[in-house]
PDB file of C-alpha atoms in Angstrom:
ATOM      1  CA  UNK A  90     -17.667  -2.704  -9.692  1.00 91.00           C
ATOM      2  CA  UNK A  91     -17.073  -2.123  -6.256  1.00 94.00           C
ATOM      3  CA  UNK A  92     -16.982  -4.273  -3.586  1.00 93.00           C
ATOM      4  CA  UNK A  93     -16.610  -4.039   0.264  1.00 95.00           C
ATOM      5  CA  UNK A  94     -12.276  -5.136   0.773  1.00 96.00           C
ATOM      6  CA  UNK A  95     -13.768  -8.010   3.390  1.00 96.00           C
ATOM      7  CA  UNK A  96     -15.796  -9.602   0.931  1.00 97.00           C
ATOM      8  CA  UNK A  97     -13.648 -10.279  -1.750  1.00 97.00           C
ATOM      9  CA  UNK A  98     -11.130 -13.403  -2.094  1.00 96.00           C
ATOM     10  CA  UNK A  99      -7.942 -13.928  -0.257  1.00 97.00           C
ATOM     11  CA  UNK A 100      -6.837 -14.711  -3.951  1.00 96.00           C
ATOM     12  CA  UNK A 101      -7.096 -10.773  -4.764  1.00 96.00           C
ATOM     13  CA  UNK A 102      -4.470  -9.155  -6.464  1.00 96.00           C
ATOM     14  CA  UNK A 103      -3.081  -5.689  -4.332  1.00 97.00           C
ATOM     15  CA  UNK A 104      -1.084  -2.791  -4.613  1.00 96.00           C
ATOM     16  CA  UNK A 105      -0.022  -1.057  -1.631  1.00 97.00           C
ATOM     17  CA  UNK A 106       0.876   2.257  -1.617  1.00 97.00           C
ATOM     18  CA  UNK A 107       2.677   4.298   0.906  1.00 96.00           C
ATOM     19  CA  UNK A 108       2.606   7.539   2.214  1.00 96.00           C
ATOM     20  CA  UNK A 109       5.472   9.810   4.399  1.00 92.00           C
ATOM     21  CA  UNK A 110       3.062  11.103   6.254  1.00 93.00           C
ATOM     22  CA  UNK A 111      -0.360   9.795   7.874  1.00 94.00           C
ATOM     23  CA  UNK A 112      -3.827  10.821   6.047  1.00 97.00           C
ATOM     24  CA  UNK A 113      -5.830  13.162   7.980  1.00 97.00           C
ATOM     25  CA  UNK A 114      -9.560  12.860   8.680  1.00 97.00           C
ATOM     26  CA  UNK A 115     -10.530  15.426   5.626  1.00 97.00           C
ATOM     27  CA  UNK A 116      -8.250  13.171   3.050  1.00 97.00           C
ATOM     28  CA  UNK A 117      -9.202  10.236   4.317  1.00 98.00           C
ATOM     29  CA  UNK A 118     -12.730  11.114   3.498  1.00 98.00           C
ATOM     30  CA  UNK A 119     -11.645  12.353  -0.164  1.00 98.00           C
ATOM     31  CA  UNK A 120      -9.564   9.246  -0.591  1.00 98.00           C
ATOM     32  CA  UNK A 121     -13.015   7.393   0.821  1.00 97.00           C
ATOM     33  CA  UNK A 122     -14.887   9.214  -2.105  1.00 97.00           C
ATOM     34  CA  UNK A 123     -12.405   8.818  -5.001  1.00 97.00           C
ATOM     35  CA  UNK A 124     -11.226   5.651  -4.707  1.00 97.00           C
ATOM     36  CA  UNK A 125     -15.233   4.368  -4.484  1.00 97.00           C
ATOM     37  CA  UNK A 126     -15.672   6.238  -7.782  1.00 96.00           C
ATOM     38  CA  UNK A 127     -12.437   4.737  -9.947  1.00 95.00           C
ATOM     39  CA  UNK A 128     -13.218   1.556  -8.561  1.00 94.00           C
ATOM     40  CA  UNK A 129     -16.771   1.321  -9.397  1.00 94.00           C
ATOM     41  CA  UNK A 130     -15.873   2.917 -13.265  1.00 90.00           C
ATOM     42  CA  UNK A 131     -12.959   0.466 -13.089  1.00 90.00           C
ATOM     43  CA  UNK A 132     -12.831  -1.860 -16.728  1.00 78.00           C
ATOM     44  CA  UNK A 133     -10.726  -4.078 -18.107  1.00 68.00           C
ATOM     45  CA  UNK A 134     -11.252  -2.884 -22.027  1.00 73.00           C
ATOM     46  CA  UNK A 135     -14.833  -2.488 -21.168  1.00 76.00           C
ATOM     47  CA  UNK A 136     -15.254  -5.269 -18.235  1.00 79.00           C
ATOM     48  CA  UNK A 137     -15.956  -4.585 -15.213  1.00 84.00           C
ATOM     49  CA  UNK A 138     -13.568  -5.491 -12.613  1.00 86.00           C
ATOM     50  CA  UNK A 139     -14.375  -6.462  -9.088  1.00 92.00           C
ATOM     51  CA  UNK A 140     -11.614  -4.352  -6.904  1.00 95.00           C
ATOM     52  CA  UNK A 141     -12.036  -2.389  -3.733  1.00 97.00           C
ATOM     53  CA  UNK A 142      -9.641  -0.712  -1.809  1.00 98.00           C
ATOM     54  CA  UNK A 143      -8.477  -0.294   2.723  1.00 98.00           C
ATOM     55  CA  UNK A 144      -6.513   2.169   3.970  1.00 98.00           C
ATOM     56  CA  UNK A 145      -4.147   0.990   6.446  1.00 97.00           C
ATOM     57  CA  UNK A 146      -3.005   2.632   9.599  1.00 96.00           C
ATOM     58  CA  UNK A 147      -4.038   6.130   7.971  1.00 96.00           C
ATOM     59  CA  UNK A 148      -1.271   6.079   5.937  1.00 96.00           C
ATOM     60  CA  UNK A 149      -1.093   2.854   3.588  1.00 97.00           C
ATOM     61  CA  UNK A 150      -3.594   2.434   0.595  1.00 98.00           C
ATOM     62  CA  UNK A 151      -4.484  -0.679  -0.659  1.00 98.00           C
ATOM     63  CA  UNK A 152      -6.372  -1.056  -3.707  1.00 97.00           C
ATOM     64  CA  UNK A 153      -7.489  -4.476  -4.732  1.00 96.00           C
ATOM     65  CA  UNK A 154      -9.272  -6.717  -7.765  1.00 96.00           C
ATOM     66  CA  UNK A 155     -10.728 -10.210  -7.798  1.00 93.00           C
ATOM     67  CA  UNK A 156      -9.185 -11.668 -10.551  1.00 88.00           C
ATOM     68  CA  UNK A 157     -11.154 -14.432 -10.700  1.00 82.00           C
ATOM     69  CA  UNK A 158     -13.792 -12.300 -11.530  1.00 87.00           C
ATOM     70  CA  UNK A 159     -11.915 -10.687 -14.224  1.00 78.00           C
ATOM     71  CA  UNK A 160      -7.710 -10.099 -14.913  1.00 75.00           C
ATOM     72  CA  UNK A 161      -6.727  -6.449 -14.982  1.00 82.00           C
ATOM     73  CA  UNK A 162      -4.976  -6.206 -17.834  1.00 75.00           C
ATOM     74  CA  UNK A 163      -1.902  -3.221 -18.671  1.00 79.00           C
ATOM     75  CA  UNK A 164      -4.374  -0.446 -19.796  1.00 85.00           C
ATOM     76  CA  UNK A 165      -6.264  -1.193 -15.927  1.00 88.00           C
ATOM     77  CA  UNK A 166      -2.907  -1.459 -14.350  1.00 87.00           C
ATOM     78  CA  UNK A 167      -2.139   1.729 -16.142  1.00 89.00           C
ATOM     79  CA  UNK A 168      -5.701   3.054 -15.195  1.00 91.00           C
ATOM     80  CA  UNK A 169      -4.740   2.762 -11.448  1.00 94.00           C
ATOM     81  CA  UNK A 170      -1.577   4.864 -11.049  1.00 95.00           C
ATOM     82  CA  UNK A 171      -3.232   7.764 -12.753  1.00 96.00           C
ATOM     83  CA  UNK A 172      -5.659   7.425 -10.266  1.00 96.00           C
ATOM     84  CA  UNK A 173      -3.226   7.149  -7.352  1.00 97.00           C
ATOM     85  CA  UNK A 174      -1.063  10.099  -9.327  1.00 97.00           C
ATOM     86  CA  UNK A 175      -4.149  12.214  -8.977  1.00 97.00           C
ATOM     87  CA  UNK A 176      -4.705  11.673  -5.493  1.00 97.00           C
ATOM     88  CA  UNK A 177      -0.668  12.634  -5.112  1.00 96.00           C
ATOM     89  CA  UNK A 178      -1.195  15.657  -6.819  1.00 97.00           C
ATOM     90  CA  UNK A 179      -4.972  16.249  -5.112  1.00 97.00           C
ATOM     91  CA  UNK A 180      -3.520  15.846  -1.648  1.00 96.00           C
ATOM     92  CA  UNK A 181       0.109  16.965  -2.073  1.00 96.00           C
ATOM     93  CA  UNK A 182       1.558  13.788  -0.809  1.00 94.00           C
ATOM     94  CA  UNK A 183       4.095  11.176  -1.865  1.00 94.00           C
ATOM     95  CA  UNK A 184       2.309   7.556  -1.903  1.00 96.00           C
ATOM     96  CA  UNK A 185       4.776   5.862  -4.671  1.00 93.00           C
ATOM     97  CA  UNK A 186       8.027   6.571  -3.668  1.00 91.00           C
ATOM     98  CA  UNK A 187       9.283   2.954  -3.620  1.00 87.00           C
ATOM     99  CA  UNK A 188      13.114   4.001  -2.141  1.00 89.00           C
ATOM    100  CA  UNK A 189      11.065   5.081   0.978  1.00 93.00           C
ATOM    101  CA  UNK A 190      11.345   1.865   4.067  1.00 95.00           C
ATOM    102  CA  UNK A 191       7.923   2.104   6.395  1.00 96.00           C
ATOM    103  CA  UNK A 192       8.854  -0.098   9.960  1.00 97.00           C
ATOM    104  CA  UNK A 193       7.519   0.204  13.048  1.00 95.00           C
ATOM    105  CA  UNK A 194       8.875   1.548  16.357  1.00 89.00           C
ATOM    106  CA  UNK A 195       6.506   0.283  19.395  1.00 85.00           C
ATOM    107  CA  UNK A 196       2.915   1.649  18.054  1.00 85.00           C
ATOM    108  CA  UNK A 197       4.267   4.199  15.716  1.00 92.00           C
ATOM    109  CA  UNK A 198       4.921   3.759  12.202  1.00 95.00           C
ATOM    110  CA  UNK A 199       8.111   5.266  10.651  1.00 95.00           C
ATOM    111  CA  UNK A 200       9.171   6.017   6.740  1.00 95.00           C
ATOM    112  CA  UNK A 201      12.436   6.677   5.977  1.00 95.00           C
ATOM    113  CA  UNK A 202      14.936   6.314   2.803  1.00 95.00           C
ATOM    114  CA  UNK A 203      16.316   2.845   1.951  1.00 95.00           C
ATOM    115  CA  UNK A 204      19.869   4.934   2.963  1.00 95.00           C
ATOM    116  CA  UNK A 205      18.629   5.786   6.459  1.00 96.00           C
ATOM    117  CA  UNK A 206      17.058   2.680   6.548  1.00 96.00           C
ATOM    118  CA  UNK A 207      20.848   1.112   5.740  1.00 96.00           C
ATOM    119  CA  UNK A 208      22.625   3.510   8.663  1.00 96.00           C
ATOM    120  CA  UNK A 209      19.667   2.357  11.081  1.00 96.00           C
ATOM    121  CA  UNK A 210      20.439  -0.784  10.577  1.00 96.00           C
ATOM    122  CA  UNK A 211      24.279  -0.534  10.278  1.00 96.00           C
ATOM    123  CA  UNK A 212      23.970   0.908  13.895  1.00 95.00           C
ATOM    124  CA  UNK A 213      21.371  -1.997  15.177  1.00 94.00           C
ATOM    125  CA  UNK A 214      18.526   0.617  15.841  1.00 94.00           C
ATOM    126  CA  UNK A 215      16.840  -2.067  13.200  1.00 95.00           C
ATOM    127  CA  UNK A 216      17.241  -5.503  13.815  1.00 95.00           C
ATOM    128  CA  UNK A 217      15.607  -8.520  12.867  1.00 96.00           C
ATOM    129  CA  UNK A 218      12.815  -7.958  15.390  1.00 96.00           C
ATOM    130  CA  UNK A 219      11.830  -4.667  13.600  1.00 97.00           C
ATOM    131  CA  UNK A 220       8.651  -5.212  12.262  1.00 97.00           C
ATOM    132  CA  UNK A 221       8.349  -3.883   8.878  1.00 97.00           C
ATOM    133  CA  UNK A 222       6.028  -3.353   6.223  1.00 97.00           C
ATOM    134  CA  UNK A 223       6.457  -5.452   2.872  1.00 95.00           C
ATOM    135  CA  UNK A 224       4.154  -3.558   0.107  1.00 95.00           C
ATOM    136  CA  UNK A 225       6.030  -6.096  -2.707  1.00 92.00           C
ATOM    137  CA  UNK A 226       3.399  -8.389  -1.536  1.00 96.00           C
ATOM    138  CA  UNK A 227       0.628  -9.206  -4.585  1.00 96.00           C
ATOM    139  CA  UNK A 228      -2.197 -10.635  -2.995  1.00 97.00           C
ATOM    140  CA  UNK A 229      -5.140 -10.257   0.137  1.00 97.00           C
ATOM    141  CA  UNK A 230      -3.950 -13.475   1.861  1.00 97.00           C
ATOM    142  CA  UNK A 231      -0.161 -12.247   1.837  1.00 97.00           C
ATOM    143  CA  UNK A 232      -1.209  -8.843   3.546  1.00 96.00           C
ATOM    144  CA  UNK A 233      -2.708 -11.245   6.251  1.00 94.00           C
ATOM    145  CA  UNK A 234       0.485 -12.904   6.866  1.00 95.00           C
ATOM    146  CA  UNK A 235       3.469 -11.218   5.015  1.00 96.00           C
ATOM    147  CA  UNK A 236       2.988  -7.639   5.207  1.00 97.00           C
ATOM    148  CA  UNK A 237       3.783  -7.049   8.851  1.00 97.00           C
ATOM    149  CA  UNK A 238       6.594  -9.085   9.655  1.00 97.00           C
ATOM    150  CA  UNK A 239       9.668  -9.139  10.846  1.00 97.00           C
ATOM    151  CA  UNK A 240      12.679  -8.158   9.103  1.00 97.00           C
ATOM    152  CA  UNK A 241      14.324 -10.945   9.131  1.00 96.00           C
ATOM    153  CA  UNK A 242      11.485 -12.592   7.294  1.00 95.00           C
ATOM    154  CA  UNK A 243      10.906 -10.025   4.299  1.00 94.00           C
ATOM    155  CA  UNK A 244      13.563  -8.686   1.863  1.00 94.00           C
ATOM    156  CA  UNK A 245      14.438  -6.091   4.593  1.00 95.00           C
ATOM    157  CA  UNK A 246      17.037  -8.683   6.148  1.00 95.00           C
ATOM    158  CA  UNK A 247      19.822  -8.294   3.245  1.00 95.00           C
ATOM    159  CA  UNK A 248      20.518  -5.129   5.136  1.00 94.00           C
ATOM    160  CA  UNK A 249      20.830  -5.833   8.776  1.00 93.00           C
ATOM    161  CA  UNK A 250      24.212  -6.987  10.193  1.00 82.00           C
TER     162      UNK A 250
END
């Protein structure tokens, strides 16, 4: 059942998914379109669950459930990478390549491999000011306050100097 992404609970469960490059208009509408339909045909072994979905920047996907409406259980967890597996293969894009780092640099949003990510760091082009993006975070309230930090508040700091 879907659900506008303001309206549900800070207590929402998310998965954030990445891509290396941003969406353009056209897949952003097809993204729009999709991820409506999964989530409205979204079960939890025949339950509706209550989940929407934000795309971030035009180049992060979020897709979220209420699980105090109802838990997502393996088979829905399961359910939602094939989904985000089709859009991969739909739109020719990466969006679960977890050894790929997104930061920011002023206004513009880089992605880069954990090793680059290492060397930028090694040479202080990162620092603890970096903002970067933390998609380990599992719930609505934590994107609020934990997703865009900086790095020497997320997991990002065991790599700085």
């Amino acid at each position: 059942m879907f659900t506008e992404y303001t309206k549900l609970p800070d207590t929402s469960r998310i998965w954030i998914y990445q891509s290396e490059r941003e969406f353009n208009e056209k897949e952003i509408n097809h993204i729009n379109e999709k991820a409506t339909l999964f989530i409205e045909n979204w079960t939890r072994h025949g339950e509706d669950l209550k989940g929407s979905f934000d795309i971030k920047y035009q180049q992060f996907l979020v897709l979220a459930v209420d699980e105090g409406f109802n838990n997502v259980s393996g088979c829905s967890i399961d359910a939602s990478v094939r989904f985000v597996q089709e859009l991969e293969k739909e739109l020719k894009l990466d969006l679960m390549d977890k050894m790929n780092i997104s930061f920011k640099d002023h206004d513009r949003i880089n992605i880069v491999k954990l090793a680059d990510f290492q060397k930028y760091a090694k040479e202080q082009k990162i620092t603890s000011e970096t903002i970067v993006f933390n998609n380990m975070i599992s719930t609505k309230a934590e994107m609020k306050t934990k997703w865009e930090v900086p790095a020497s508040e997320s997991w990002h700091k065991r790599f700085l100097v």
